[in-house]
Short mmCIF file of C-alpha atoms and ligand atoms in Angstrom, two decimals:
data_model
loop_
_atom_site.label_atom_id
_atom_site.label_comp_id
_atom_site.label_asym_id
_atom_site.label_seq_id
_atom_site.Cartn_x
_atom_site.Cartn_y
_atom_site.Cartn_z
CA MET N 27 0.00 0.00 0.00
CA THR N 28 1.34 3.43 -0.96
CA ASP N 29 0.51 6.67 0.84
CA ALA N 30 -2.00 7.39 -1.93
CA THR N 31 -3.85 4.08 -1.50
CA PRO N 32 -7.03 4.62 0.53
CA ARG N 33 -7.24 2.54 3.70
CA ALA N 34 -10.97 2.28 3.17
CA LYS N 35 -12.91 2.59 -0.07
CA LEU N 36 -16.45 3.81 0.42
CA LEU N 37 -19.30 3.92 -2.07
CA GLY N 38 -21.75 6.83 -1.86
CA LEU N 39 -25.26 6.35 -3.25
CA PRO N 40 -27.64 9.33 -3.47
CA GLY N 41 -31.34 8.45 -3.48
CA SER N 42 -32.10 11.29 -5.91
CA LEU N 43 -31.22 11.74 -9.57
CA ARG N 44 -31.65 15.49 -9.89
CA ARG N 45 -28.63 17.62 -10.72
CA ASN N 46 -28.93 19.95 -7.72
CA SER N 47 -29.87 17.21 -5.30
CA ASN N 48 -29.26 17.94 -1.62
CA SER N 49 -28.64 14.22 -1.11
CA LEU N 50 -25.81 14.36 -3.65
CA ALA N 51 -24.54 17.55 -1.99
CA VAL N 52 -24.43 15.80 1.39
CA LEU N 53 -22.32 13.02 -0.13
CA GLN N 54 -20.03 15.52 -1.90
CA GLY N 55 -19.50 17.46 1.31
CA LEU N 56 -18.76 14.27 3.23
CA ARG N 57 -16.42 12.96 0.56
CA ASP N 58 -14.40 16.16 0.66
CA ALA N 59 -14.19 16.10 4.47
CA LEU N 60 -13.09 12.47 4.85
CA PRO N 61 -9.88 11.93 6.76
CA ALA N 62 -6.75 10.93 4.86
CA GLY N 63 -6.81 7.27 3.91
CA ILE N 64 -10.55 7.09 3.31
CA GLY N 65 -11.93 7.60 -0.18
CA MET N 66 -15.45 7.72 -1.55
CA GLU N 67 -16.74 7.08 -5.04
CA ILE N 68 -20.21 8.48 -5.68
CA ARG N 69 -22.47 6.68 -8.17
CA ASP N 70 -25.90 7.69 -9.33
CA LEU N 71 -28.72 5.18 -9.28
CA ARG N 72 -30.06 5.67 -12.80
CA LEU N 73 -30.99 2.05 -13.51
CA PRO N 74 -33.72 0.26 -15.43
CA LEU N 75 -36.81 -0.63 -13.43
CA TYR N 76 -36.40 -3.94 -11.65
CA ASP N 77 -37.73 -6.76 -13.81
CA GLN N 78 -37.06 -10.33 -12.73
CA ASP N 79 -37.06 -11.36 -16.40
CA LEU N 80 -34.04 -9.07 -16.95
CA ASP N 81 -32.30 -10.27 -13.79
CA THR N 82 -30.06 -12.83 -15.47
CA PRO N 83 -26.27 -13.33 -15.29
CA ASP N 84 -25.90 -11.18 -18.42
CA GLY N 85 -28.50 -8.63 -17.24
CA PRO N 86 -28.25 -4.82 -17.57
CA ALA N 87 -24.68 -3.50 -17.57
CA GLU N 88 -25.54 -0.64 -15.15
CA VAL N 89 -26.86 -3.16 -12.65
CA GLN N 90 -23.79 -5.35 -12.92
CA ALA N 91 -21.64 -2.25 -12.40
CA LEU N 92 -23.60 -1.26 -9.28
CA ARG N 93 -23.34 -4.76 -7.81
CA GLN N 94 -19.60 -4.81 -8.51
CA ALA N 95 -19.12 -1.36 -6.97
CA ILE N 96 -20.90 -2.53 -3.80
CA ALA N 97 -18.83 -5.72 -3.70
CA ASP N 98 -15.60 -3.72 -4.09
CA ALA N 99 -16.46 -1.17 -1.39
CA ASP N 100 -15.47 -1.52 2.27
CA GLY N 101 -18.68 0.30 3.18
CA VAL N 102 -21.64 2.02 1.56
CA VAL N 103 -23.11 5.42 2.46
CA ILE N 104 -26.71 5.90 1.33
CA VAL N 105 -28.09 9.44 1.49
CA THR N 106 -31.81 9.49 0.94
CA PRO N 107 -34.41 12.20 0.61
CA GLU N 108 -38.02 11.48 1.60
CA TYR N 109 -40.79 11.20 -0.98
CA ASN N 110 -44.34 11.00 0.31
CA TYR N 111 -43.28 9.77 3.75
CA GLY N 112 -41.04 7.06 2.32
CA MET N 113 -37.88 6.33 0.37
CA PRO N 114 -37.81 7.41 -3.29
CA GLY N 115 -38.62 4.72 -5.86
CA VAL N 116 -35.18 5.30 -7.41
CA LEU N 117 -33.50 4.07 -4.23
CA LYS N 118 -35.88 1.16 -3.61
CA ASN N 119 -35.37 0.07 -7.20
CA ALA N 120 -31.60 0.12 -6.79
CA LEU N 121 -31.75 -1.78 -3.51
CA ASP N 122 -34.00 -4.40 -5.11
CA TRP N 123 -31.46 -4.90 -7.92
CA ALA N 124 -28.61 -4.96 -5.42
CA SER N 125 -30.44 -7.50 -3.24
CA ARG N 126 -30.08 -10.17 -5.92
CA PRO N 127 -28.97 -12.86 -6.78
CA TYR N 128 -30.81 -14.29 -3.79
CA GLY N 129 -28.35 -15.46 -1.16
CA LYS N 130 -25.42 -13.94 -3.08
CA SER N 131 -26.21 -10.22 -2.90
CA ALA N 132 -23.19 -7.93 -2.58
CA LEU N 133 -25.10 -6.28 0.27
CA ILE N 134 -25.05 -9.36 2.51
CA GLY N 135 -22.85 -8.48 5.49
CA LYS N 136 -21.82 -5.20 3.81
CA PRO N 137 -21.46 -2.29 6.26
CA VAL N 138 -23.98 0.41 5.30
CA LEU N 139 -24.53 3.86 6.79
CA VAL N 140 -27.88 5.50 6.07
CA ILE N 141 -28.29 9.28 6.16
CA SER N 142 -31.58 11.03 5.43
CA ASN N 143 -32.19 14.68 4.65
CA SER N 144 -35.01 17.05 3.88
CA PRO N 145 -35.67 20.76 3.49
CA ALA N 146 -38.24 20.15 6.26
CA PHE N 147 -37.27 19.93 9.92
CA THR N 148 -38.28 16.23 9.91
CA GLY N 149 -35.08 15.38 8.01
CA GLY N 150 -36.54 12.48 6.03
CA VAL N 151 -36.71 10.26 9.10
CA ARG N 152 -39.59 8.19 7.70
CA ALA N 153 -37.58 7.39 4.56
CA HIS N 154 -34.63 6.55 6.83
CA GLN N 155 -36.72 3.91 8.60
CA GLN N 156 -37.81 2.33 5.33
CA VAL N 157 -34.25 2.13 4.04
CA ASN N 158 -33.20 0.48 7.30
CA ASP N 159 -36.00 -2.09 6.96
CA THR N 160 -34.99 -2.95 3.40
CA LEU N 161 -31.33 -3.30 4.38
CA LEU N 162 -32.31 -5.59 7.23
CA ALA N 163 -34.26 -7.74 4.74
CA VAL N 164 -31.07 -8.09 2.71
CA SER N 165 -28.87 -8.87 5.76
CA ALA N 166 -26.66 -5.83 5.23
CA LYS N 167 -24.61 -4.75 8.26
CA LEU N 168 -26.36 -1.54 9.28
CA VAL N 169 -24.40 1.05 11.23
CA GLY N 170 -26.43 1.56 14.38
CA GLY N 171 -26.41 4.22 17.02
CA ALA N 172 -27.58 7.79 16.68
CA GLN N 173 -29.26 8.25 13.30
CA VAL N 174 -27.87 10.85 10.94
CA VAL N 175 -30.99 12.81 10.00
CA ILE N 176 -30.42 16.21 8.42
CA GLY N 177 -33.33 18.63 8.67
CA MET N 178 -33.49 22.05 6.97
CA VAL N 179 -30.82 20.76 4.62
CA GLY N 180 -31.17 23.72 2.25
CA GLU N 181 -29.59 25.95 4.90
CA LYS N 182 -26.67 23.53 5.32
CA VAL N 183 -25.64 23.10 1.70
CA LYS N 184 -23.40 25.64 -0.03
CA GLU N 185 -22.21 25.41 -3.63
CA GLY N 186 -23.32 21.82 -4.03
CA LYS N 187 -21.82 20.53 -0.81
CA LEU N 188 -22.85 19.97 2.78
CA ALA N 189 -21.08 22.83 4.53
CA ASP N 190 -22.51 22.85 8.07
CA GLU N 191 -19.60 22.10 10.41
CA ALA N 192 -21.69 20.57 13.21
CA VAL N 193 -23.61 18.26 10.87
CA LEU N 194 -20.42 17.30 9.03
CA LYS N 195 -18.74 16.42 12.32
CA PHE N 196 -21.69 14.32 13.43
CA ALA N 197 -21.90 12.52 10.07
CA LEU N 198 -18.13 11.90 10.03
CA GLY N 199 -18.47 10.21 13.42
CA ALA N 200 -20.93 7.80 11.81
CA VAL N 201 -18.54 7.26 8.88
CA ASP N 202 -15.87 6.26 11.45
CA LYS N 203 -18.24 3.59 12.72
CA LEU N 204 -18.90 2.45 9.15
CA VAL N 205 -15.18 2.07 8.47
CA ALA N 206 -14.71 0.21 11.74
CA ALA N 207 -17.61 -2.12 10.83
CA GLY N 208 -15.69 -3.00 7.67
CA GLY N 209 -12.74 -4.04 9.80
CA LYS N 210 -10.57 -1.09 8.69
C1 LIG T 314 -42.62 13.45 -5.09
C2 LIG T 314 -42.07 14.19 -3.90
C3 LIG T 314 -42.51 13.88 -2.65
C4 LIG T 314 -41.97 14.52 -1.53
N1 LIG T 314 -42.37 14.15 -0.28
C5 LIG T 314 -41.70 14.62 0.80
C6 LIG T 314 -41.95 14.09 2.09
O1 LIG T 314 -42.79 13.23 2.30
N2 LIG T 314 -41.22 14.57 3.13
C7 LIG T 314 -40.25 15.52 2.97
O2 LIG T 314 -39.61 15.89 3.94
N3 LIG T 314 -40.00 16.06 1.74
C8 LIG T 314 -40.70 15.62 0.66
N4 LIG T 314 -40.43 16.12 -0.60
C9 LIG T 314 -39.45 17.21 -0.73
C10 LIG T 314 -38.05 16.64 -0.89
O3 LIG T 314 -37.53 16.38 0.39
C11 LIG T 314 -37.19 17.66 -1.62
O4 LIG T 314 -37.69 17.86 -2.92
C12 LIG T 314 -35.74 17.23 -1.66
O5 LIG T 314 -34.95 18.34 -2.02
C13 LIG T 314 -35.50 16.07 -2.60
O6 LIG T 314 -34.22 15.55 -2.40
P1 LIG T 314 -32.97 15.95 -3.29
O7 LIG T 314 -32.65 17.40 -2.95
O8 LIG T 314 -31.88 15.03 -2.85
O9 LIG T 314 -33.33 15.79 -4.73
C14 LIG T 314 -40.98 15.52 -1.71
C15 LIG T 314 -40.56 15.84 -3.01
C16 LIG T 314 -41.10 15.19 -4.08
C17 LIG T 314 -40.59 15.54 -5.48
#
């Protein structure tokens, strides 16, 4: 390992596809604030709709790439907004793809940190709960403890990045736990 080799490779998944997404901004802010030795690749979740007929060993290339990225990561950070009191369909769709093949999902035993956010003071906490439930169904290794729930996120994002020092510090504490859960 050289000095430039990250000690831990994280994968960041935003639950929103829009260009100016706060969820993406949270991940970008976190990525830039990670301590030396920890890196994060951010991938968008623009995938075909889950279709079991397409879920074959030579299925959609984007899905294979997502599964491989999860397998290669030491830990996954999911940042979700809340849509209609739940997780966005984009994220559920991606988790359904990632949950397969049954019994061989890259998410099994994978350390995952969930962060929710919203322009409302509620911080997307209902979406957070749904993501946790889905990850439990897949036997991912959820980072427990105090939930990272970011309310009034619009006030905490500057130039496309989470910029609130207190929230960043709190979220980085959870990332530490994620890295430790991956044995790093
Ligand atoms: C279809 C839809 C439903 C929404 N429902 C909720 C909701 O239930 N709770 C909430 O806090 N915000 C809700 N919002 C507002 C989103 O939190 C807000 O648009 C947020 O910025 C989306 O996340 P993003 O910035 O990562 O794209 C909703 C937005 C949309 C488009």
